[in-house]
Coordinates of N, CA and C in Angstrom, one line a residue:
F283 N 27.9 1.4 -4.7 CA 27.4 2.1 -4.5 C 26.3 1.4 -2.9
L284 N 26.7 0.9 -2.4 CA 26.0 0.2 -1.1 C 26.3 1.9 0.0
R285 N 27.7 2.9 -0.2 CA 27.5 4.2 0.7 C 26.3 5.1 0.4
W286 N 25.1 5.0 -1.2 CA 23.7 5.5 -0.5 C 23.0 4.7 -0.5
R287 N 22.5 5.8 0.5 CA 20.4 4.8 0.9 C 19.8 4.5 -0.2
L288 N 19.8 5.1 -1.2 CA 19.2 4.4 -2.3 C 19.3 3.5 -3.1
F289 N 20.4 3.1 -2.9 CA 20.6 1.7 -3.6 C 20.7 0.8 -2.3
R290 N 21.4 1.8 -1.4 CA 21.3 0.2 -0.1 C 20.2 -0.5 0.5
G291 N 18.1 0.7 0.0 CA 17.2 0.0 -0.2 C 17.3 -0.2 -1.1
L292 N 17.3 -0.7 -2.5 CA 16.9 -1.1 -3.3 C 17.8 -2.6 -3.0
G293 N 18.6 -3.0 -2.8 CA 19.4 -4.0 -2.5 C 19.4 -4.4 -1.5
Y294 N 18.3 -4.2 -0.1 CA 17.5 -5.0 0.8 C 16.4 -4.9 -0.1
L295 N 15.0 -4.5 -1.2 CA 14.2 -4.9 -1.5 C 14.8 -6.1 -2.5
A296 N 15.9 -5.6 -3.1 CA 15.8 -6.6 -4.3 C 16.3 -8.1 -3.5
N297 N 16.8 -8.0 -3.4 CA 17.0 -9.4 -1.9 C 16.3 -10.1 -1.2
D298 N 15.4 -9.1 -0.3 CA 13.6 -9.3 0.4 C 12.8 -10.3 -1.2
T299 N 12.9 -9.6 -1.9 CA 11.7 -10.3 -3.8 C 12.7 -11.9 -4.1
R300 N 13.9 -11.4 -4.1 CA 14.5 -12.8 -4.8 C 14.2 -13.9 -3.3
K301 N 13.8 -13.4 -1.5 CA 13.3 -14.5 -1.0 C 12.5 -14.9 -1.2
L302 N 11.0 -13.6 -2.0 CA 9.8 -14.4 -1.7 C 9.3 -14.9 -3.1
F303 N 10.1 -14.6 -4.2 CA 9.5 -14.9 -5.4 C 10.5 -16.5 -5.9
L304 N 12.0 -16.6 -5.4 CA 12.4 -18.3 -5.4 C 11.5 -19.2 -4.0
N305 N 10.7 -19.5 -3.7 CA 10.4 -19.7 -2.7 C 8.6 -20.0 -2.8
Y306 N 8.3 -20.8 -3.5 CA 6.4 -21.1 -3.6 C 6.6 -21.2 -2.1
K307 N 6.6 -21.7 -0.8 CA 6.5 -21.6 0.3 C 6.4 -20.1 0.5
N308 N 6.4 -19.6 0.1 CA 6.7 -18.0 0.7 C 5.8 -17.3 -0.5
I309 N 5.1 -17.6 -1.6 CA 5.1 -17.1 -2.8 C 3.0 -17.0 -2.5
T310 N 2.9 -18.3 -2.1 CA 1.6 -19.0 -1.9 C 0.7 -17.5 -0.5
P311 N 1.5 -17.2 0.9 CA 0.7 -16.5 1.6 C 0.9 -15.3 1.1
A312 N 2.3 -14.9 0.6 CA 2.0 -13.4 0.1 C 1.3 -13.2 -0.9
T313 N 0.7 -13.9 -2.4 CA -0.5 -13.7 -3.4 C -1.7 -14.6 -2.8
F314 N -1.8 -15.3 -1.5 CA -3.1 -14.5 -1.0 C -3.6 -13.8 0.2
W315 N -1.9 -13.6 0.8 CA -3.0 -11.7 1.7 C -2.5 -10.5 0.7
G316 N -2.5 -10.8 -0.8 CA -3.0 -10.0 -1.2 C -3.7 -9.8 -1.9
F317 N -4.7 -11.3 -3.3 CA -5.5 -10.8 -2.8 C -6.6 -10.4 -2.1
L318 N -6.4 -11.3 -1.0 CA -7.5 -10.9 0.3 C -7.6 -9.5 0.5
T319 N -6.0 -9.1 0.1 CA -6.5 -7.0 0.1 C -7.4 -6.8 -0.8
H320 N -6.7 -7.0 -1.9 CA -8.0 -6.2 -2.6 C -9.0 -6.9 -2.4
I321 N -10.1 -7.9 -2.5 CA -10.7 -7.9 -2.4 C -11.9 -6.7 -1.1
N322 N -11.1 -6.7 0.2 CA -11.3 -6.1 1.3 C -11.6 -4.5 0.8
L323 N -10.5 -4.1 0.6 CA -10.7 -2.4 -0.5 C -12.0 -2.8 -0.8
S324 N -12.1 -4.0 -2.0 CA -12.9 -3.3 -3.2 C -14.7 -3.0 -2.3
L325 N -14.6 -3.8 -1.4 CA -15.8 -4.8 -0.6 C -15.9 -3.2 -0.5
S326 N -15.0 -2.8 1.1 CA -15.4 -1.5 1.6 C -15.8 -0.7 0.3
V327 N -15.3 0.0 -0.4 CA -15.9 0.6 -1.7 C -17.3 0.6 -2.1
F328 N -17.7 -0.5 -2.1 CA -19.0 -0.6 -2.2 C -19.6 -0.5 -1.3
F329 N -19.4 -1.0 0.2 CA -20.1 -1.2 1.2 C -20.5 0.7 1.5
L330 N -18.8 1.7 0.8 CA -18.9 3.5 1.4 C -20.2 3.9 -0.4
A331 N -20.4 2.6 -1.5 CA -21.0 3.6 -3.0 C -22.3 3.1 -2.2
L332 N -22.6 2.3 -1.4 CA -23.6 1.5 -0.9 C -24.8 2.5 0.2
G333 N -23.7 3.1 0.9 CA -23.7 4.3 1.6 C -24.7 5.3 1.1
L334 N -23.7 5.5 0.0 CA -24.5 6.9 -0.7 C -25.4 7.0 -2.3
E335 N -25.6 5.6 -1.9 CA -26.6 4.9 -2.5 C -26.0 5.1 -4.0
F336 N -25.2 4.4 -4.3 CA -24.8 5.0 -6.7 C -25.7 3.1 -6.6
S337 N -25.8 3.3 -7.8 CA -26.5 2.2 -8.4 C -24.8 0.8 -8.7
I338 N -24.3 0.5 -7.8 CA -23.1 -0.3 -8.2 C -23.1 -1.6 -8.0
D339 N -21.8 -2.7 -8.7 CA -22.3 -4.2 -7.9 C -21.1 -4.1 -7.5
F340 N -20.6 -5.5 -6.4 CA -19.3 -5.6 -6.1 C -18.7 -6.0 -6.8
F341 N -19.0 -6.9 -7.6 CA -18.3 -7.0 -9.0 C -18.2 -5.4 -9.5
T342 N -18.5 -5.0 -10.3 CA -17.7 -3.7 -10.8 C -16.9 -3.7 -9.7
C343 N -17.1 -3.1 -8.3 CA -16.2 -2.7 -7.6 C -14.6 -3.5 -8.2
L344 N -14.9 -4.9 -7.5 CA -13.2 -5.5 -7.6 C -13.0 -6.2 -8.8
I345 N -13.7 -5.2 -10.5 CA -12.9 -5.0 -11.4 C -12.4 -4.3 -12.2
L346 N -12.7 -2.5 -11.1 CA -12.5 -2.0 -11.5 C -11.3 -1.2 -10.4
M347 N -11.7 -1.3 -8.6 CA -10.5 -0.9 -7.6 C -9.1 -0.7 -7.5
P348 N -8.9 -2.0 -8.3 CA -7.2 -2.3 -7.8 C -7.3 -1.2 -9.0
P349 N -6.7 -1.5 -9.9 CA -6.0 -0.5 -10.8 C -5.9 0.5 -10.2
V350 N -6.9 1.5 -9.9 CA -7.7 2.6 -9.2 C -6.0 2.4 -7.6
F351 N -6.7 1.5 -7.1 CA -5.1 0.8 -6.0 C -4.0 1.3 -5.9
L352 N -3.4 0.7 -7.3 CA -2.5 0.5 -8.2 C -2.2 2.3 -8.8
I353 N -3.0 3.2 -9.5 CA -2.9 4.1 -9.9 C -2.5 5.3 -8.9
S354 N -3.0 4.9 -7.6 CA -2.9 5.3 -6.5 C -1.3 5.3 -5.5
T355 N -0.7 4.3 -6.0 CA 0.9 4.7 -5.4 C 2.3 4.8 -6.1
I356 N 1.4 5.1 -6.9 CA 2.4 5.7 -7.9 C 3.1 7.3 -7.1
P357 N 4.4 7.0 -6.4 CA 4.7 8.5 -5.5 C 4.5 10.1 -6.0
I358 N 3.9 10.1 -6.4 CA 3.8 11.4 -6.7 C 2.4 12.2 -5.8
S359 N 2.5 12.0 -5.0 CA 1.3 13.0 -3.8 C 1.6 12.2 -2.4
I360 N 1.5 13.0 -1.4 CA 1.2 12.3 -0.3 C 0.2 11.4 -0.3
G361 N 0.8 9.6 0.5 CA -0.7 9.2 1.1 C -1.6 8.6 -0.7
G362 N -0.7 9.2 -1.8 CA -2.5 9.3 -2.9 C -2.7 10.2 -3.1
W363 N -3.6 11.3 -1.9 CA -4.8 12.0 -2.2 C -4.3 12.6 -3.5
G364 N -5.7 12.6 -4.4 CA -5.0 13.7 -5.6 C -5.7 12.7 -6.7
V365 N -3.9 12.0 -6.7 CA -4.1 10.5 -7.8 C -5.7 9.7 -7.6
R366 N -5.5 9.3 -6.3 CA -6.6 8.4 -5.8 C -7.9 8.2 -6.8
E367 N -8.1 10.4 -6.3 CA -9.3 10.7 -6.5 C -9.7 10.7 -8.5
N368 N -8.7 11.3 -9.1 CA -8.3 11.4 -10.5 C -8.5 10.2 -10.8
A369 N -8.2 9.1 -10.4 CA -8.6 7.7 -10.9 C -9.8 7.2 -11.1
M370 N -10.2 7.4 -9.2 CA -11.7 6.7 -9.3 C -12.1 7.6 -9.6
I371 N -12.7 8.7 -10.2 CA -13.5 9.6 -11.0 C -13.4 9.0 -12.5
I372 N -12.5 8.7 -13.2 CA -11.8 8.2 -14.3 C -12.5 6.5 -13.8
A373 N -12.2 6.0 -13.3 CA -12.8 4.4 -13.0 C -14.4 4.0 -12.8
L374 N -15.3 5.0 -12.6 CA -16.3 5.8 -12.3 C -17.1 6.1 -13.2
G375 N -16.7 6.9 -13.5 CA -17.0 7.4 -15.2 C -17.1 6.1 -16.1
L376 N -17.0 5.3 -16.7 CA -16.9 4.0 -17.2 C -17.8 3.1 -16.9
I377 N -18.5 3.4 -16.2 CA -19.9 2.6 -15.5 C -20.8 4.2 -15.3
G378 N -20.8 5.1 -15.8 CA -21.4 5.8 -16.0 C -21.8 7.1 -14.3
V379 N -20.9 6.4 -13.2 CA -20.8 7.4 -11.9 C -19.9 8.7 -11.8
S380 N -21.0 10.0 -12.0 CA -20.9 11.6 -12.4 C -19.2 11.8 -11.1
S381 N -18.8 13.2 -11.9 CA -17.5 13.0 -10.9 C -17.6 12.9 -10.1
E382 N -18.6 13.8 -9.7 CA -19.0 14.9 -7.9 C -18.9 13.9 -7.4
S383 N -19.9 12.8 -7.1 CA -20.2 11.6 -6.5 C -19.1 10.6 -6.5
S384 N -18.5 10.4 -8.2 CA -16.9 9.9 -7.9 C -15.6 10.5 -6.3
L385 N -15.8 11.5 -7.1 CA -15.2 12.1 -6.1 C -15.0 12.4 -3.7
A386 N -16.7 12.3 -4.4 CA -16.6 12.4 -2.6 C -16.9 11.1 -1.9
L387 N -17.4 9.4 -2.8 CA -16.3 8.2 -2.7 C -15.5 8.0 -2.8
S388 N -14.5 9.0 -2.9 CA -12.7 8.9 -2.9 C -12.9 9.2 -1.7
I389 N -13.1 10.4 -1.4 CA -12.8 11.5 -0.5 C -13.0 10.6 0.6
L390 N -13.9 10.1 0.7 CA -14.3 9.3 1.8 C -13.8 7.7 1.8
F391 N -13.7 6.9 1.3 CA -12.4 5.6 1.3 C -11.0 7.0 1.8
G392 N -11.0 7.7 1.7 CA -9.3 8.1 2.4 C -9.4 8.4 3.4
L393 N -10.5 9.3 3.8 CA -10.9 9.6 5.0 C -10.4 8.0 5.7
A394 N -12.0 7.2 5.2 CA -12.0 5.9 6.3 C -10.2 4.6 6.3
I395 N -10.0 4.8 5.5 CA -8.3 4.2 5.1 C -7.7 5.1 6.4
L396 N -7.3 6.7 6.4 CA -6.7 7.2 7.6 C -7.8 7.1 8.7
A397 N -8.8 6.5 9.3 CA -8.8 6.5 10.5 C -8.9 4.8 11.3
V398 N -9.3 3.6 9.8 CA -8.8 3.1 9.9 C -7.2 2.7 10.5
S399 N -6.5 3.5 10.4 CA -5.1 3.0 9.9 C -4.6 4.3 11.2
M400 N -4.9 5.0 11.4 CA -4.2 5.9 13.4 C -4.1 5.4 14.3
P401 N -5.2 4.2 14.6 CA -4.3 3.6 15.7 C -3.2 2.4 15.3
G402 N -3.1 1.7 14.6 CA -1.8 1.1 14.2 C -0.5 1.8 14.7
G403 N -0.8 3.4 14.2 CA 0.4 4.2 13.6 C 0.7 4.6 15.2
L404 N 0.0 4.4 15.4 CA 0.2 5.0 16.7 C 0.7 4.7 17.7
V405 N 0.5 2.7 17.8 CA 0.8 1.5 18.4 C 2.9 1.4 17.5
W406 N 2.6 1.7 16.6 CA 3.5 1.8 16.0 C 4.7 2.6 16.0
L407 N 4.7 4.2 16.3 CA 5.1 4.8 16.5 C 6.2 5.1 18.3
F408 N 5.4 4.5 18.4 CA 5.2 4.4 19.7 C 6.0 2.8 20.1
S409 N 6.3 1.9 20.2 CA 6.5 0.8 20.4 C 8.2 0.6 20.2
N410 N 8.7 -0.6 21.5 CA 9.6 0.0 21.2 C 10.3 -1.3 19.8
E411 N 10.4 -2.1 18.8 CA 10.9 -2.8 18.2 C 11.1 -2.2 17.2
R412 N 10.4 -0.5 16.7 CA 10.7 1.0 16.1 C 11.7 1.3 16.5
Q413 N 11.8 1.3 17.9 CA 13.7 2.1 18.7 C 14.9 1.0 18.2
Q414 N 13.7 -0.4 18.0 CA 15.6 -1.2 18.5 C 15.7 -1.4 16.3
G415 N 14.5 -1.3 15.4 CA 14.7 -1.4 14.6 C 16.0 0.2 13.9
I416 N 15.1 1.4 14.4 CA 16.5 1.5 14.3 C 18.2 2.0 14.6
K417 N 18.3 1.9 15.9 CA 19.4 1.6 16.6 C 19.7 0.0 14.8
I418 N 18.9 -0.9 14.6 CA 19.8 -1.6 14.2 C 20.4 -1.6 12.3
G419 N 19.2 -0.5 11.9 CA 19.5 0.4 11.0 C 20.3 0.5 10.6
E420 N 21.2 1.2 11.7 CA 22.6 2.7 12.1 C 23.3 1.1 12.3
A421 N 23.7 -0.1 12.6 CA 24.3 -0.6 13.0 C 25.7 -1.2 11.6
K422 N 23.9 -1.7 10.5 CA 24.5 -2.1 9.5 C 25.0 -1.0 8.4
K423 N 24.2 -0.3 9.0 CA 25.4 1.1 7.6 C 26.1 1.1 8.6
E424 N 26.8 1.1 9.2 CA 28.4 1.5 10.4 C 28.8 0.0 9.8
L425 N 27.8 -0.8 9.5 CA 28.8 -2.3 8.7 C 29.4 -2.3 7.8
I426 N 28.7 -1.7 6.4 CA 28.5 -1.6 5.5 C 29.7 -0.6 5.3
L427 N 29.5 0.3 5.4 CA 30.8 1.2 5.3 C 31.8 1.3 6.7
K428 N 32.6 0.3 7.3 CA 33.6 -0.6 7.3 C 34.6 -1.1 6.0
N429 N 32.7 -1.7 5.7 CA 33.5 -2.8 4.8 C 34.0 -2.9 3.8
S430 N 33.4 -1.5 3.3 CA 33.4 -0.9 1.8 C 34.9 -0.4 0.9

């Protein structure tokens, strides 16, 4: 099965997951950074909502936004666009925010994420490490095919 790219990728993912979860020294920082990421994203939504003059508090954002972020990672759209908007309309509708306001907040949040990510994406695109990673990946593929 290692001949196929999908299975090879799943094998790498399983190996990395095993390394992460079977060693508490690895899982503690990963868990910390995961929680910090969700707090930071919820804080971003909270400040955007304040800018749009919504009557929402940070605790509500902290409870409602992580499921929205999880749903937006479902790989049925590009960058979660559309899925995130629907999820945010449903989540914020639970607390009485109108669907139009929720849509505006979600689009604003998506544009903010895009703007913040763009410089890092450009640095990665033109970095030497990316080119070396491509060469290493091709070498691994050739080694796997020779051993199969």
